[in-house]
Coordinates of C-alpha atoms in Angstrom, one line a residue:
M30 CA 54.7 -56.4 54.4
C31 CA 56.6 -53.1 54.0
G32 CA 59.2 -52.0 56.5
I33 CA 59.5 -48.9 58.6
V34 CA 62.5 -47.4 60.4
G35 CA 62.5 -44.0 62.2
A36 CA 64.8 -42.2 64.6
V37 CA 65.4 -39.2 66.7
S38 CA 69.1 -38.6 67.7
K39 CA 71.9 -36.1 68.1
R40 CA 74.0 -37.9 65.5
N41 CA 73.5 -38.4 61.7
I42 CA 70.9 -41.1 61.6
V43 CA 70.9 -41.8 57.8
P44 CA 73.2 -44.8 58.0
V45 CA 71.0 -46.4 60.7
L46 CA 67.9 -45.8 58.6
V47 CA 69.3 -47.3 55.4
Q48 CA 70.9 -50.2 57.3
G49 CA 67.5 -50.9 58.9
L50 CA 65.9 -50.9 55.4
Q51 CA 68.4 -53.4 54.2
R52 CA 67.4 -55.8 57.0
L53 CA 63.7 -55.2 56.3
E54 CA 63.9 -55.4 52.5
Y55 CA 62.4 -58.9 52.5
R56 CA 59.2 -57.3 53.7
G57 CA 58.8 -55.4 50.4
Y58 CA 61.0 -54.3 47.6
D59 CA 58.9 -52.5 45.1
S60 CA 60.4 -49.1 46.1
C61 CA 62.2 -47.6 49.1
G62 CA 63.0 -44.1 50.5
V63 CA 64.3 -42.1 53.3
A64 CA 63.5 -38.6 54.6
V65 CA 65.4 -36.5 57.2
H66 CA 65.1 -33.1 58.8
A67 CA 68.0 -31.0 57.5
G68 CA 66.9 -27.5 58.1
G69 CA 63.7 -28.5 56.3
L70 CA 62.4 -31.8 54.8
T71 CA 64.6 -33.6 52.4
R72 CA 64.1 -37.1 50.9
S73 CA 65.5 -39.6 48.5
R74 CA 63.4 -42.4 46.9
S75 CA 64.0 -45.2 44.5
T76 CA 62.2 -48.0 42.7
S77 CA 65.3 -50.1 42.8
R78 CA 66.6 -51.9 45.8
V79 CA 67.9 -50.4 49.0
A80 CA 71.5 -50.7 47.6
D81 CA 70.5 -48.0 45.0
L82 CA 69.0 -45.8 47.7
L83 CA 72.3 -46.1 49.7
Q84 CA 74.2 -44.8 46.6
Q85 CA 71.8 -41.9 46.2
V86 CA 72.1 -40.7 49.9
T87 CA 75.9 -41.2 49.8
Q88 CA 76.2 -39.1 46.6
T89 CA 74.1 -36.3 48.0
S90 CA 75.7 -36.5 51.5
M91 CA 72.2 -36.7 53.1
S92 CA 72.5 -36.1 56.8
G93 CA 70.1 -35.4 59.7
G94 CA 69.3 -36.4 63.2
T95 CA 65.6 -36.9 62.7
G96 CA 64.3 -39.2 60.0
I97 CA 62.1 -41.9 58.7
A98 CA 62.6 -44.6 56.0
H99 CA 60.5 -47.2 54.3
T100 CA 60.7 -50.2 51.9
R101 CA 57.4 -50.9 50.1
W102 CA 55.3 -53.7 48.9
A103 CA 52.8 -52.1 46.5
T104 CA 49.1 -52.2 47.2
H105 CA 47.6 -48.9 46.1
G106 CA 49.5 -47.6 43.0
A107 CA 52.2 -49.1 40.9
P108 CA 55.9 -49.4 41.9
A109 CA 56.9 -45.9 40.9
V110 CA 58.9 -43.1 42.5
H111 CA 55.8 -40.9 42.9
N112 CA 54.2 -43.7 44.9
A113 CA 57.2 -44.4 47.0
H114 CA 57.4 -43.5 50.7
P115 CA 58.1 -41.2 52.5
H116 CA 55.2 -39.0 51.3
F117 CA 55.2 -35.2 52.0
S118 CA 52.4 -32.8 52.5
H119 CA 53.1 -29.3 51.2
G120 CA 49.8 -27.9 52.4
P121 CA 46.6 -27.1 50.4
G122 CA 47.0 -25.7 46.9
V123 CA 50.5 -27.1 46.3
D124 CA 51.2 -29.8 43.8
A125 CA 53.4 -32.3 45.7
S126 CA 54.5 -34.2 42.6
A127 CA 57.9 -32.6 43.0
D128 CA 59.7 -31.1 46.0
V129 CA 58.9 -27.4 45.7
P130 CA 62.0 -25.3 46.6
D131 CA 60.1 -22.2 47.6
R132 CA 57.6 -24.1 49.7
P133 CA 59.2 -27.2 51.2
G134 CA 57.2 -30.1 52.6
R135 CA 55.6 -29.6 56.0
I136 CA 55.1 -33.2 57.1
A137 CA 56.9 -36.4 56.0
L138 CA 55.2 -39.7 56.6
V139 CA 55.6 -43.5 56.0
H140 CA 52.9 -46.1 56.5
N141 CA 52.4 -49.9 56.4
G142 CA 48.9 -51.4 56.0
I143 CA 45.8 -50.4 54.1
I144 CA 43.4 -47.5 54.7
E145 CA 40.0 -48.8 53.7
N146 CA 38.3 -45.4 53.7
H147 CA 41.0 -43.6 51.7
D148 CA 38.6 -42.7 48.8
E149 CA 36.2 -40.7 51.1
L150 CA 39.1 -39.0 52.9
R151 CA 40.8 -38.2 49.6
E152 CA 37.6 -36.5 48.3
A153 CA 37.3 -34.4 51.5
L154 CA 40.9 -33.3 51.4
Q155 CA 40.7 -32.4 47.7
A156 CA 37.7 -30.2 48.5
K157 CA 40.0 -28.4 51.0
G158 CA 42.6 -27.8 48.2
Y159 CA 45.0 -30.6 48.8
V160 CA 46.7 -31.9 45.6
F161 CA 47.6 -35.5 45.4
A162 CA 50.8 -36.7 43.7
S163 CA 50.3 -40.4 44.1
Q164 CA 47.7 -43.2 43.9
T165 CA 48.6 -44.4 47.4
D166 CA 46.3 -44.6 50.4
T167 CA 49.3 -43.3 52.4
E168 CA 49.2 -39.9 50.9
V169 CA 45.7 -39.4 52.3
I170 CA 47.2 -39.8 55.9
V171 CA 49.9 -37.2 55.5
H172 CA 47.5 -34.6 54.0
L173 CA 44.9 -35.4 56.7
M174 CA 47.5 -34.9 59.4
D175 CA 48.6 -31.6 57.8
S176 CA 45.0 -30.4 57.8
L177 CA 44.7 -31.2 61.5
Y178 CA 48.1 -29.8 62.5
D179 CA 47.9 -26.9 64.9
G180 CA 51.4 -26.6 66.4
D181 CA 51.7 -30.1 67.9
L182 CA 52.4 -33.1 65.7
F183 CA 51.4 -35.7 68.3
E184 CA 48.0 -34.2 68.7
A185 CA 47.6 -34.1 65.0
L186 CA 48.5 -37.8 64.8
Q187 CA 45.9 -38.7 67.4
A188 CA 43.3 -36.6 65.7
T189 CA 44.2 -38.4 62.4
V190 CA 44.1 -42.0 63.4
V191 CA 40.6 -41.8 64.8
Q192 CA 39.4 -41.0 61.2
L193 CA 41.3 -44.0 59.7
Q194 CA 39.6 -47.3 58.9
G195 CA 41.8 -50.3 58.2
A196 CA 45.3 -51.3 59.3
Y197 CA 48.3 -49.0 59.8
A198 CA 51.7 -48.5 61.3
I199 CA 52.7 -44.9 60.9
A200 CA 55.8 -42.8 61.5
A201 CA 56.0 -39.1 60.7
F202 CA 57.9 -35.8 61.5
H203 CA 57.2 -32.1 60.9
K204 CA 59.5 -29.4 59.6
D205 CA 58.7 -27.1 62.5
E206 CA 59.6 -29.8 65.1
P207 CA 63.0 -30.9 64.1
Q208 CA 63.7 -33.4 67.0
R209 CA 60.5 -35.2 67.1
V210 CA 59.1 -38.4 65.4
V211 CA 55.6 -39.7 66.1
G212 CA 54.1 -43.1 65.4
A213 CA 51.0 -45.2 65.8
R214 CA 49.9 -48.8 65.1
F215 CA 46.7 -50.6 64.5
G216 CA 46.8 -54.0 62.8
S217 CA 50.4 -53.6 61.6
P218 CA 53.5 -54.1 63.8
L219 CA 55.5 -51.2 65.2
I220 CA 58.2 -51.3 67.9
L221 CA 60.1 -48.7 69.8
G222 CA 63.9 -48.9 70.4
V223 CA 65.3 -47.2 73.4
G224 CA 68.7 -45.6 73.1
S225 CA 71.8 -47.3 74.5
A226 CA 73.7 -46.2 77.6
D227 CA 76.1 -44.4 75.4
D228 CA 73.4 -42.3 74.0
A229 CA 70.2 -42.4 76.1
H230 CA 68.8 -39.4 74.2
E231 CA 68.0 -41.3 71.0
F232 CA 65.0 -43.4 70.2
F233 CA 63.9 -45.5 67.2
L234 CA 60.8 -46.9 65.5
A235 CA 60.8 -50.0 63.4
S236 CA 58.6 -52.8 62.0
D237 CA 60.9 -55.5 63.4
A238 CA 63.6 -55.6 66.1
M239 CA 66.1 -57.0 63.5
A240 CA 66.1 -53.6 61.8
L241 CA 67.7 -52.2 65.0
A242 CA 70.2 -55.0 65.6
G243 CA 73.5 -53.4 66.9
V244 CA 71.7 -50.1 67.4
S245 CA 69.3 -50.9 70.3
D246 CA 68.4 -54.1 72.1
Q247 CA 66.0 -52.4 74.5
I248 CA 62.6 -52.8 72.7
V249 CA 59.1 -51.7 73.5
Y250 CA 56.4 -53.7 71.7
L251 CA 53.6 -51.2 71.0
E252 CA 50.1 -52.7 71.5
E253 CA 47.1 -52.4 69.3
G254 CA 45.9 -48.8 69.1
D255 CA 49.0 -47.3 70.7
S256 CA 50.5 -43.9 69.6
V257 CA 54.1 -42.9 70.5
D258 CA 55.9 -39.6 70.7
L259 CA 59.7 -39.7 70.4
Q260 CA 61.8 -36.7 71.3
L261 CA 65.4 -36.3 72.3
G262 CA 65.8 -37.8 75.8
K263 CA 62.2 -38.8 76.3
Y264 CA 59.2 -40.6 74.9
W265 CA 55.7 -41.6 75.9
V266 CA 53.0 -43.9 74.8
V267 CA 49.3 -43.3 74.6
N268 CA 46.8 -46.1 74.2
G269 CA 43.7 -46.3 72.0
Q270 CA 41.6 -44.7 74.7
G271 CA 43.9 -41.6 74.9
Q272 CA 45.5 -42.6 78.2
R273 CA 49.2 -42.3 78.9
V274 CA 50.5 -45.8 79.5
T275 CA 53.8 -47.6 80.4
R276 CA 54.8 -50.4 78.1
E277 CA 57.5 -52.9 79.3
V278 CA 61.0 -52.5 77.9
K279 CA 62.4 -55.9 76.9
T280 CA 65.9 -56.9 76.0
V281 CA 65.8 -58.4 72.5
L282 CA 69.0 -59.8 71.1
A283 CA 68.3 -59.5 67.3
H284 CA 71.6 -60.7 65.8
S285 CA 72.5 -58.9 62.6
G286 CA 74.6 -61.9 61.7
A287 CA 71.4 -63.8 61.0
A288 CA 71.0 -61.6 58.0
E289 CA 74.4 -62.4 56.6
L290 CA 74.6 -64.8 53.6
G291 CA 77.9 -66.4 54.5
P292 CA 79.0 -69.0 51.9
Y293 CA 75.5 -69.3 50.4
R294 CA 74.3 -67.9 47.1
H295 CA 70.9 -66.9 48.4
Y296 CA 69.1 -66.7 51.7
M297 CA 66.7 -69.4 50.7
Q298 CA 69.6 -71.8 50.1
K299 CA 71.1 -70.8 53.5
E300 CA 67.8 -71.4 55.2
I301 CA 67.2 -74.8 53.6
F302 CA 70.6 -75.9 54.9
E303 CA 69.9 -74.4 58.3
Q304 CA 67.0 -76.8 58.9
P305 CA 68.9 -79.5 60.8
R306 CA 70.1 -76.8 63.2
A307 CA 66.7 -75.1 63.4
L308 CA 65.0 -78.4 64.2
A309 CA 67.6 -79.2 66.9
D310 CA 67.1 -75.8 68.5
T311 CA 63.3 -76.2 68.3
L312 CA 63.5 -79.5 70.1
E313 CA 66.2 -78.5 72.6
G314 CA 65.2 -79.2 76.1
V315 CA 62.2 -81.5 75.2
E316 CA 62.8 -84.4 77.6
G317 CA 59.3 -85.7 77.6
I318 CA 55.9 -84.9 76.0
V319 CA 54.0 -82.9 78.6
P320 CA 51.2 -80.4 78.1
E321 CA 53.3 -77.8 79.9
L322 CA 55.5 -77.5 76.8
F323 CA 52.7 -75.3 75.5
D324 CA 52.1 -73.0 78.5
G325 CA 53.7 -70.2 76.5
V326 CA 55.9 -67.3 77.3
T327 CA 53.9 -65.9 80.2
T328 CA 52.4 -67.6 83.2
P329 CA 48.8 -68.7 82.3
A330 CA 45.9 -67.7 84.5
P331 CA 44.4 -70.6 86.6
G332 CA 42.5 -72.9 84.3
D333 CA 44.3 -71.5 81.2
N334 CA 47.4 -73.7 81.5
A335 CA 47.8 -76.3 78.8
H336 CA 47.1 -79.3 81.0
A337 CA 43.7 -77.9 82.0
V338 CA 42.8 -76.8 78.5
F339 CA 43.8 -80.1 76.9
K340 CA 41.5 -81.9 79.2
Q341 CA 38.6 -79.8 78.2
I342 CA 38.9 -79.6 74.4
D343 CA 37.3 -82.2 72.2
R344 CA 38.1 -80.7 68.7
I345 CA 40.7 -78.5 67.0
L346 CA 40.5 -75.6 64.6
I347 CA 43.7 -74.7 62.8
L348 CA 43.9 -71.2 61.2
A349 CA 46.8 -70.3 58.9
C350 CA 47.8 -68.9 55.5
G351 CA 50.1 -70.1 52.7
T352 CA 52.9 -72.4 53.7
S353 CA 51.6 -72.4 57.3
Y354 CA 48.3 -73.7 56.1
Y355 CA 50.0 -76.7 54.5
S356 CA 51.7 -77.5 57.8
G357 CA 48.3 -77.4 59.4
C358 CA 46.9 -79.8 56.8
T359 CA 49.7 -82.2 57.5
A360 CA 49.0 -82.0 61.3
K361 CA 45.4 -82.9 60.7
Y362 CA 46.5 -86.4 59.8
W363 CA 48.6 -86.6 63.0
L364 CA 46.0 -85.1 65.3
E365 CA 43.2 -87.4 64.1
G366 CA 45.3 -90.5 63.6
I367 CA 47.4 -90.3 66.8
A368 CA 45.5 -88.2 69.2
G369 CA 42.0 -89.1 68.0
I370 CA 40.8 -85.5 68.0
P371 CA 38.6 -84.2 65.1
T372 CA 40.5 -81.4 63.4
Q373 CA 39.5 -78.7 61.0
V374 CA 42.0 -76.7 59.0
E375 CA 40.9 -73.4 57.6
V376 CA 42.5 -70.8 55.3
A377 CA 42.5 -67.8 57.7
S378 CA 41.5 -65.3 55.1
E379 CA 38.3 -67.3 54.3
Y380 CA 37.3 -68.4 57.8
R381 CA 36.5 -65.0 59.1
Y382 CA 34.2 -64.1 56.2
R383 CA 32.0 -67.2 56.3
T384 CA 29.3 -68.4 58.6
S385 CA 30.7 -71.2 60.7
V386 CA 29.5 -73.3 63.6
P387 CA 31.5 -72.5 66.8
H388 CA 32.0 -74.9 69.6
P389 CA 33.3 -73.8 73.1
N390 CA 35.4 -76.8 73.6
T391 CA 37.5 -76.2 70.5
L392 CA 41.2 -75.5 70.7
V393 CA 41.9 -72.8 68.2
V394 CA 45.5 -73.2 66.9
T395 CA 47.1 -70.5 64.8
L396 CA 50.3 -71.0 62.8
S397 CA 52.5 -68.1 61.7
Q398 CA 56.2 -67.6 61.0
S399 CA 56.1 -63.9 61.9
G400 CA 53.2 -63.9 64.4
E401 CA 52.0 -60.8 62.6
T402 CA 50.1 -62.3 59.7
A403 CA 47.0 -60.0 59.3
D404 CA 44.6 -62.6 58.1
T405 CA 45.5 -65.1 60.7
L406 CA 45.3 -62.5 63.5
A407 CA 41.8 -61.4 62.2
A408 CA 40.7 -65.0 62.0
L409 CA 41.9 -65.7 65.6
R410 CA 39.9 -62.6 66.9
H411 CA 36.8 -63.8 64.9
A412 CA 37.0 -67.2 66.6
Q413 CA 37.4 -65.6 70.0
S414 CA 34.4 -63.4 69.3
L415 CA 32.3 -66.6 68.6
G416 CA 33.1 -67.8 72.1
M417 CA 36.1 -70.1 71.4
H418 CA 38.5 -68.9 74.0
H419 CA 41.0 -71.8 74.2
T420 CA 43.8 -70.5 71.9
L421 CA 47.3 -71.7 71.1
T422 CA 49.8 -70.5 68.6
I423 CA 52.9 -72.2 67.1
C424 CA 55.1 -69.3 66.1
N425 CA 58.7 -68.4 65.4
V426 CA 58.6 -65.0 67.2
S427 CA 58.0 -64.9 70.9
T428 CA 57.3 -61.2 71.1
S429 CA 54.7 -61.2 68.2
A430 CA 51.1 -60.2 68.4
M431 CA 50.0 -63.8 67.8
V432 CA 51.9 -64.9 70.9
R433 CA 50.5 -62.0 73.0
E434 CA 46.9 -62.7 71.9
C435 CA 46.9 -66.5 72.4
K436 CA 46.7 -68.0 75.9
L437 CA 49.1 -70.9 75.0
A438 CA 52.1 -71.0 72.8
Y439 CA 54.9 -73.1 71.4
I440 CA 57.8 -71.0 70.1
T441 CA 59.8 -72.6 67.3
R442 CA 63.4 -71.6 67.1
A443 CA 64.0 -71.4 63.4
G444 CA 65.8 -68.1 63.7
V445 CA 65.4 -65.2 61.3
E446 CA 64.0 -66.2 57.9
I447 CA 64.8 -63.7 55.1
G448 CA 63.9 -65.6 52.0
V449 CA 60.3 -64.9 51.0
A450 CA 59.7 -68.6 50.2
S451 CA 59.4 -70.2 53.7
T452 CA 61.5 -73.3 54.4
K453 CA 62.9 -73.7 57.9
A454 CA 59.8 -72.1 59.4
F455 CA 57.7 -74.8 57.8
T456 CA 59.7 -77.7 59.1
T457 CA 59.9 -76.3 62.6
Q458 CA 56.2 -75.7 62.6
L459 CA 55.7 -79.3 61.7
A460 CA 57.9 -80.3 64.6
G461 CA 55.9 -78.1 67.0
L462 CA 52.6 -79.5 65.6
F463 CA 53.9 -83.1 66.1
L464 CA 54.8 -82.3 69.7
L465 CA 51.3 -80.8 70.2
T466 CA 49.8 -84.0 68.8
L467 CA 51.7 -86.1 71.3
A468 CA 50.9 -83.9 74.2
L469 CA 47.2 -84.0 73.3
A470 CA 47.3 -87.8 72.8
Q471 CA 48.9 -88.1 76.3
S472 CA 46.2 -85.9 77.8
K473 CA 43.5 -88.1 76.2
G474 CA 45.1 -91.3 77.3
Q475 CA 46.0 -92.2 73.7
L476 CA 49.7 -92.4 74.1
T477 CA 51.6 -95.2 75.9
E478 CA 55.0 -94.6 77.5
E479 CA 56.6 -96.9 74.9
A480 CA 55.0 -95.0 72.0
E481 CA 56.1 -91.7 73.5
A482 CA 59.7 -92.9 73.8
E483 CA 59.7 -94.1 70.2
H484 CA 58.4 -90.8 68.9
L485 CA 60.9 -88.8 70.9
K486 CA 63.7 -91.0 69.7
A487 CA 62.6 -90.4 66.1
M488 CA 62.3 -86.6 66.7
R489 CA 65.8 -86.4 68.2
H490 CA 67.2 -88.2 65.1
L491 CA 65.5 -85.7 62.7
P492 CA 68.5 -83.3 62.4
A493 CA 70.8 -86.1 61.4
A494 CA 68.2 -87.5 59.0
L495 CA 67.8 -84.1 57.4
Q496 CA 71.6 -83.8 56.9
D497 CA 71.4 -87.1 54.9
V498 CA 68.5 -85.7 52.8
L499 CA 70.5 -82.5 52.0
A500 CA 73.3 -84.7 50.6
L501 CA 70.9 -85.5 47.7
E502 CA 71.3 -82.0 46.4
P503 CA 73.5 -83.0 43.3
Q504 CA 70.8 -85.3 42.1
I505 CA 68.1 -82.7 42.6
I506 CA 70.2 -80.1 40.6
A507 CA 70.2 -82.6 37.7
W508 CA 66.3 -82.7 37.8
S509 CA 66.2 -78.9 38.0
H510 CA 67.7 -78.5 34.6
D511 CA 64.7 -80.4 33.2
F512 CA 62.2 -78.4 35.1
A513 CA 63.7 -75.0 34.0
R514 CA 62.6 -75.8 30.5
M515 CA 59.0 -76.4 31.5
D516 CA 56.0 -74.1 31.8
N517 CA 53.9 -76.4 34.0
A518 CA 54.3 -79.1 36.6
L519 CA 52.1 -81.5 38.5
F520 CA 52.8 -82.7 42.1
L521 CA 51.2 -85.8 43.5
G522 CA 51.0 -87.2 47.1
R523 CA 48.7 -89.4 49.2
G524 CA 47.7 -89.2 52.8
L525 CA 50.2 -87.3 55.0
H526 CA 52.2 -86.4 51.9
Y527 CA 49.4 -84.7 49.9
P528 CA 50.0 -81.4 51.9
I529 CA 53.7 -81.9 51.1
A530 CA 52.9 -82.1 47.4
L531 CA 50.9 -78.8 47.8
E532 CA 53.9 -77.2 49.5
G533 CA 56.3 -78.4 46.8
A534 CA 54.0 -76.9 44.1
L535 CA 53.8 -73.6 46.0
K536 CA 57.6 -73.4 46.3
L537 CA 58.1 -74.0 42.6
K538 CA 55.5 -71.4 41.5
E539 CA 56.7 -68.8 44.1
I540 CA 60.3 -68.5 43.0
S541 CA 60.6 -70.0 39.5
Y542 CA 57.3 -68.7 38.1
I543 CA 56.5 -72.1 36.7
H544 CA 52.8 -72.9 37.0
A545 CA 52.4 -75.9 39.3
E546 CA 49.5 -77.7 40.9
A547 CA 49.2 -80.5 43.4
Y548 CA 46.6 -83.2 43.7
P549 CA 46.0 -86.2 45.9
A550 CA 47.2 -89.0 43.6
G551 CA 43.9 -90.8 43.8
E552 CA 42.3 -87.8 42.1
L553 CA 44.5 -88.0 39.0
K554 CA 41.9 -89.8 36.9
H555 CA 39.2 -87.4 38.0
G556 CA 40.5 -84.6 35.9
P557 CA 44.2 -83.7 36.1
L558 CA 45.2 -86.7 33.9
A559 CA 43.9 -84.7 31.0
L560 CA 46.8 -82.3 31.4
V561 CA 49.5 -85.0 31.4
T562 CA 51.9 -85.0 28.4
S563 CA 55.6 -85.3 28.0
A564 CA 55.8 -81.5 28.6
M565 CA 54.1 -81.8 32.0
P566 CA 56.6 -83.3 34.5
V567 CA 54.9 -85.1 37.4
V568 CA 56.6 -85.0 40.8
T569 CA 55.5 -87.8 43.0
V570 CA 56.1 -88.1 46.8
A571 CA 56.4 -91.9 47.3
P572 CA 57.2 -93.0 50.9
N573 CA 57.0 -96.7 51.7
D574 CA 53.7 -96.5 53.6
A575 CA 50.4 -98.2 53.4
L576 CA 49.4 -96.2 50.3
L577 CA 52.4 -97.0 48.3
E578 CA 50.8 -99.7 46.1
K579 CA 47.9 -97.4 45.3
L580 CA 50.4 -94.7 44.4
K581 CA 52.2 -97.0 42.1
S582 CA 49.0 -97.5 40.1
N583 CA 48.6 -93.8 39.8
M584 CA 52.1 -93.5 38.5
Q585 CA 51.4 -96.1 35.9
E586 CA 48.5 -94.0 34.7
V587 CA 50.9 -91.2 34.1
R588 CA 53.4 -93.3 32.2
A589 CA 50.6 -94.8 30.0
R590 CA 49.8 -91.2 28.8
G591 CA 53.4 -90.4 28.0
G592 CA 54.0 -88.4 31.1
V593 CA 57.5 -88.1 32.7
L594 CA 57.7 -89.0 36.4
Y595 CA 60.1 -87.6 39.0
V596 CA 59.7 -89.8 42.1
L597 CA 61.0 -89.2 45.6
A598 CA 61.0 -92.8 46.9
D599 CA 62.1 -94.4 50.1
G600 CA 65.0 -96.8 49.6
D601 CA 63.0 -99.9 50.2
S602 CA 60.0 -99.0 48.0
R603 CA 61.2 -101.1 45.0
I604 CA 60.6 -98.3 42.5
K605 CA 63.3 -98.5 39.9
A606 CA 64.4 -95.8 37.4
A607 CA 63.4 -96.4 33.8
P608 CA 62.8 -94.3 30.7
G609 CA 60.2 -91.6 31.7
L610 CA 60.7 -92.6 35.4
N611 CA 63.3 -90.6 37.3
V612 CA 63.9 -91.8 40.9
I613 CA 65.7 -90.2 43.8
R614 CA 66.0 -92.5 46.8
M615 CA 65.5 -91.0 50.2
P616 CA 68.0 -92.3 52.8
E617 CA 65.4 -93.9 55.1
H618 CA 61.7 -94.3 55.7
Y619 CA 60.7 -92.1 58.6
G620 CA 57.1 -93.2 59.4
V621 CA 54.7 -90.5 60.5
L622 CA 57.5 -87.9 60.5
S623 CA 58.3 -88.6 56.9
P624 CA 56.8 -85.3 55.7
L625 CA 59.6 -83.3 57.4
L626 CA 62.1 -85.2 55.2
H627 CA 60.2 -85.4 51.9
V628 CA 59.6 -81.6 51.8
V629 CA 63.3 -80.8 51.7
P630 CA 64.0 -82.2 48.2
L631 CA 61.0 -80.3 47.0
Q632 CA 62.5 -77.1 48.5
L633 CA 65.8 -77.8 46.8
L634 CA 64.1 -78.6 43.5
A635 CA 62.3 -75.2 43.5
Y636 CA 65.5 -73.4 44.5
H637 CA 67.7 -74.9 41.8
T638 CA 65.0 -74.6 39.1
A639 CA 64.8 -70.9 40.0
C640 CA 68.6 -70.5 39.8
A641 CA 68.6 -72.2 36.4
K642 CA 65.9 -69.8 35.2
G643 CA 67.8 -66.8 36.6
T644 CA 64.9 -65.5 38.7
D645 CA 65.3 -63.4 41.9
V646 CA 65.1 -66.3 44.4
D647 CA 64.9 -64.4 47.6
K648 CA 62.7 -61.6 46.4
P649 CA 60.2 -63.1 43.9
R650 CA 58.1 -60.7 41.9
N651 CA 54.9 -59.4 43.4
L652 CA 55.6 -61.1 46.8
A653 CA 56.9 -60.1 50.2
K654 CA 57.5 -61.7 53.6
S655 CA 55.4 -61.2 56.7
V656 CA 51.9 -60.5 55.2
T657 CA 50.6 -57.8 57.4
V658 CA 47.8 -56.6 55.1
E659 CA 44.6 -58.4 54.0

């Protein structure tokens, strides 16, 4: 959440900063701002989108070679200009609620994360005469740095961060050091971009490499506790122990084209239709199911390779949040049903705060689109602290903290996902989890060669099968007009498809703001049936599996109470449309991989319902992508 861009250069850096914000806007869009050194500190801030900020800086001809920029997801303080970043410190005794002409700002700063001890720090700074203009925890950091400044901004930053409790990524510059930007990270991502051969004197900071696409492909991933000092022609990194360190420079090709809409109306729509390609890319090169698929992006230490680990483990703990949690819930059915391994799925934000019973032979599996999800990273570290050291992540970003901190990894290849409501990241996670299931089943002697061949054949057919499902869009659009008039909806599924019902309900509530709940269909008569009326549409995921007849009985319970059913049925399930019973027939039954197909109509239903209601599909209110705060 939130996005940072910063730069030191000989050229006017404002266009780079604003373009970077446009690419990071999915991380937060409550407000945005940019500040540069132009003889002194100058800034522009907006509570509208980055496009409005671009208008402002263009009209004022803002220009400078040193600067920082930020797009915000509000935590402390409402979305308002005075709470927008960058924040200035004017020194003690000066009201910073407006830029003071006769005493300009001394330090400009942007911040991602949450400072947990901001109240105590605020009181101490107020006692020194600092006047606060915002309700943010960030303003505490800039005033604290100002109070500690004694001619060297990097020293002030290092003295500041040791007093901070919580999570942060920081970028700042000072009016008296016009060609210098400093940064630090702990619990929130921050990268360094090295200047191109054309201009080796410039350096950049950003939350994500995509912000620097076309500007720098030479990226340094700062590690937990690192501080960085950028100056024209040079930079250095200091670790959390205060030691100068060298971090590897990696070539990262973050294509700016991934952030282009093309012929689509919204990024979410684009990403739904990219799923066949994303699955094909994720499965590319998978010739057979072998543990070595999960050896990760670096060479494991002896005994840490997937083959050795899979032989040792006898249970699995999956840690995830949101949509990723539902992919884990789906995988539980596979891991127990196919591989025969007891599996526990935990909401990451709850797991770390409860007393649990650790087991050393557990494989801890984390799921994350960004690989920077704060709650999941914290839960992973908690599991490791309890002695569970066999760790594996299924993640979409090979350079993320999650991949670096887990011994094993499977990198999905969904590509950049801009829409806040995750779609292609979910289906590619499911593909990775199914491969993990088969690899574990093979290691445990639970998978015959014939079964492996059948599963691989089905997986290779997934992209084509998904194309057939996407062809159902016109029928789903017709349903969406009904849903756009509703205030509530109920989703039902059984077995493997109960988590898919949960995911469908989440998608609808995220982007259309319609209240939606999901239940195992067998639980209908244990409470939710009391809600069923003609004004409560009931979406039912109805594959032709062993639970279909039970599900049909649950559907009759709805019809008997006057409820209206919207059923996603396999073609051979013998469910016929009737008054109060709307049916869309899936192209084919896909067995244990059916969840990857049935979720796509639910994504389309949420998308087209939101379009019919006129909501902001890609940037739903109060939400943001890449949740890097607790």
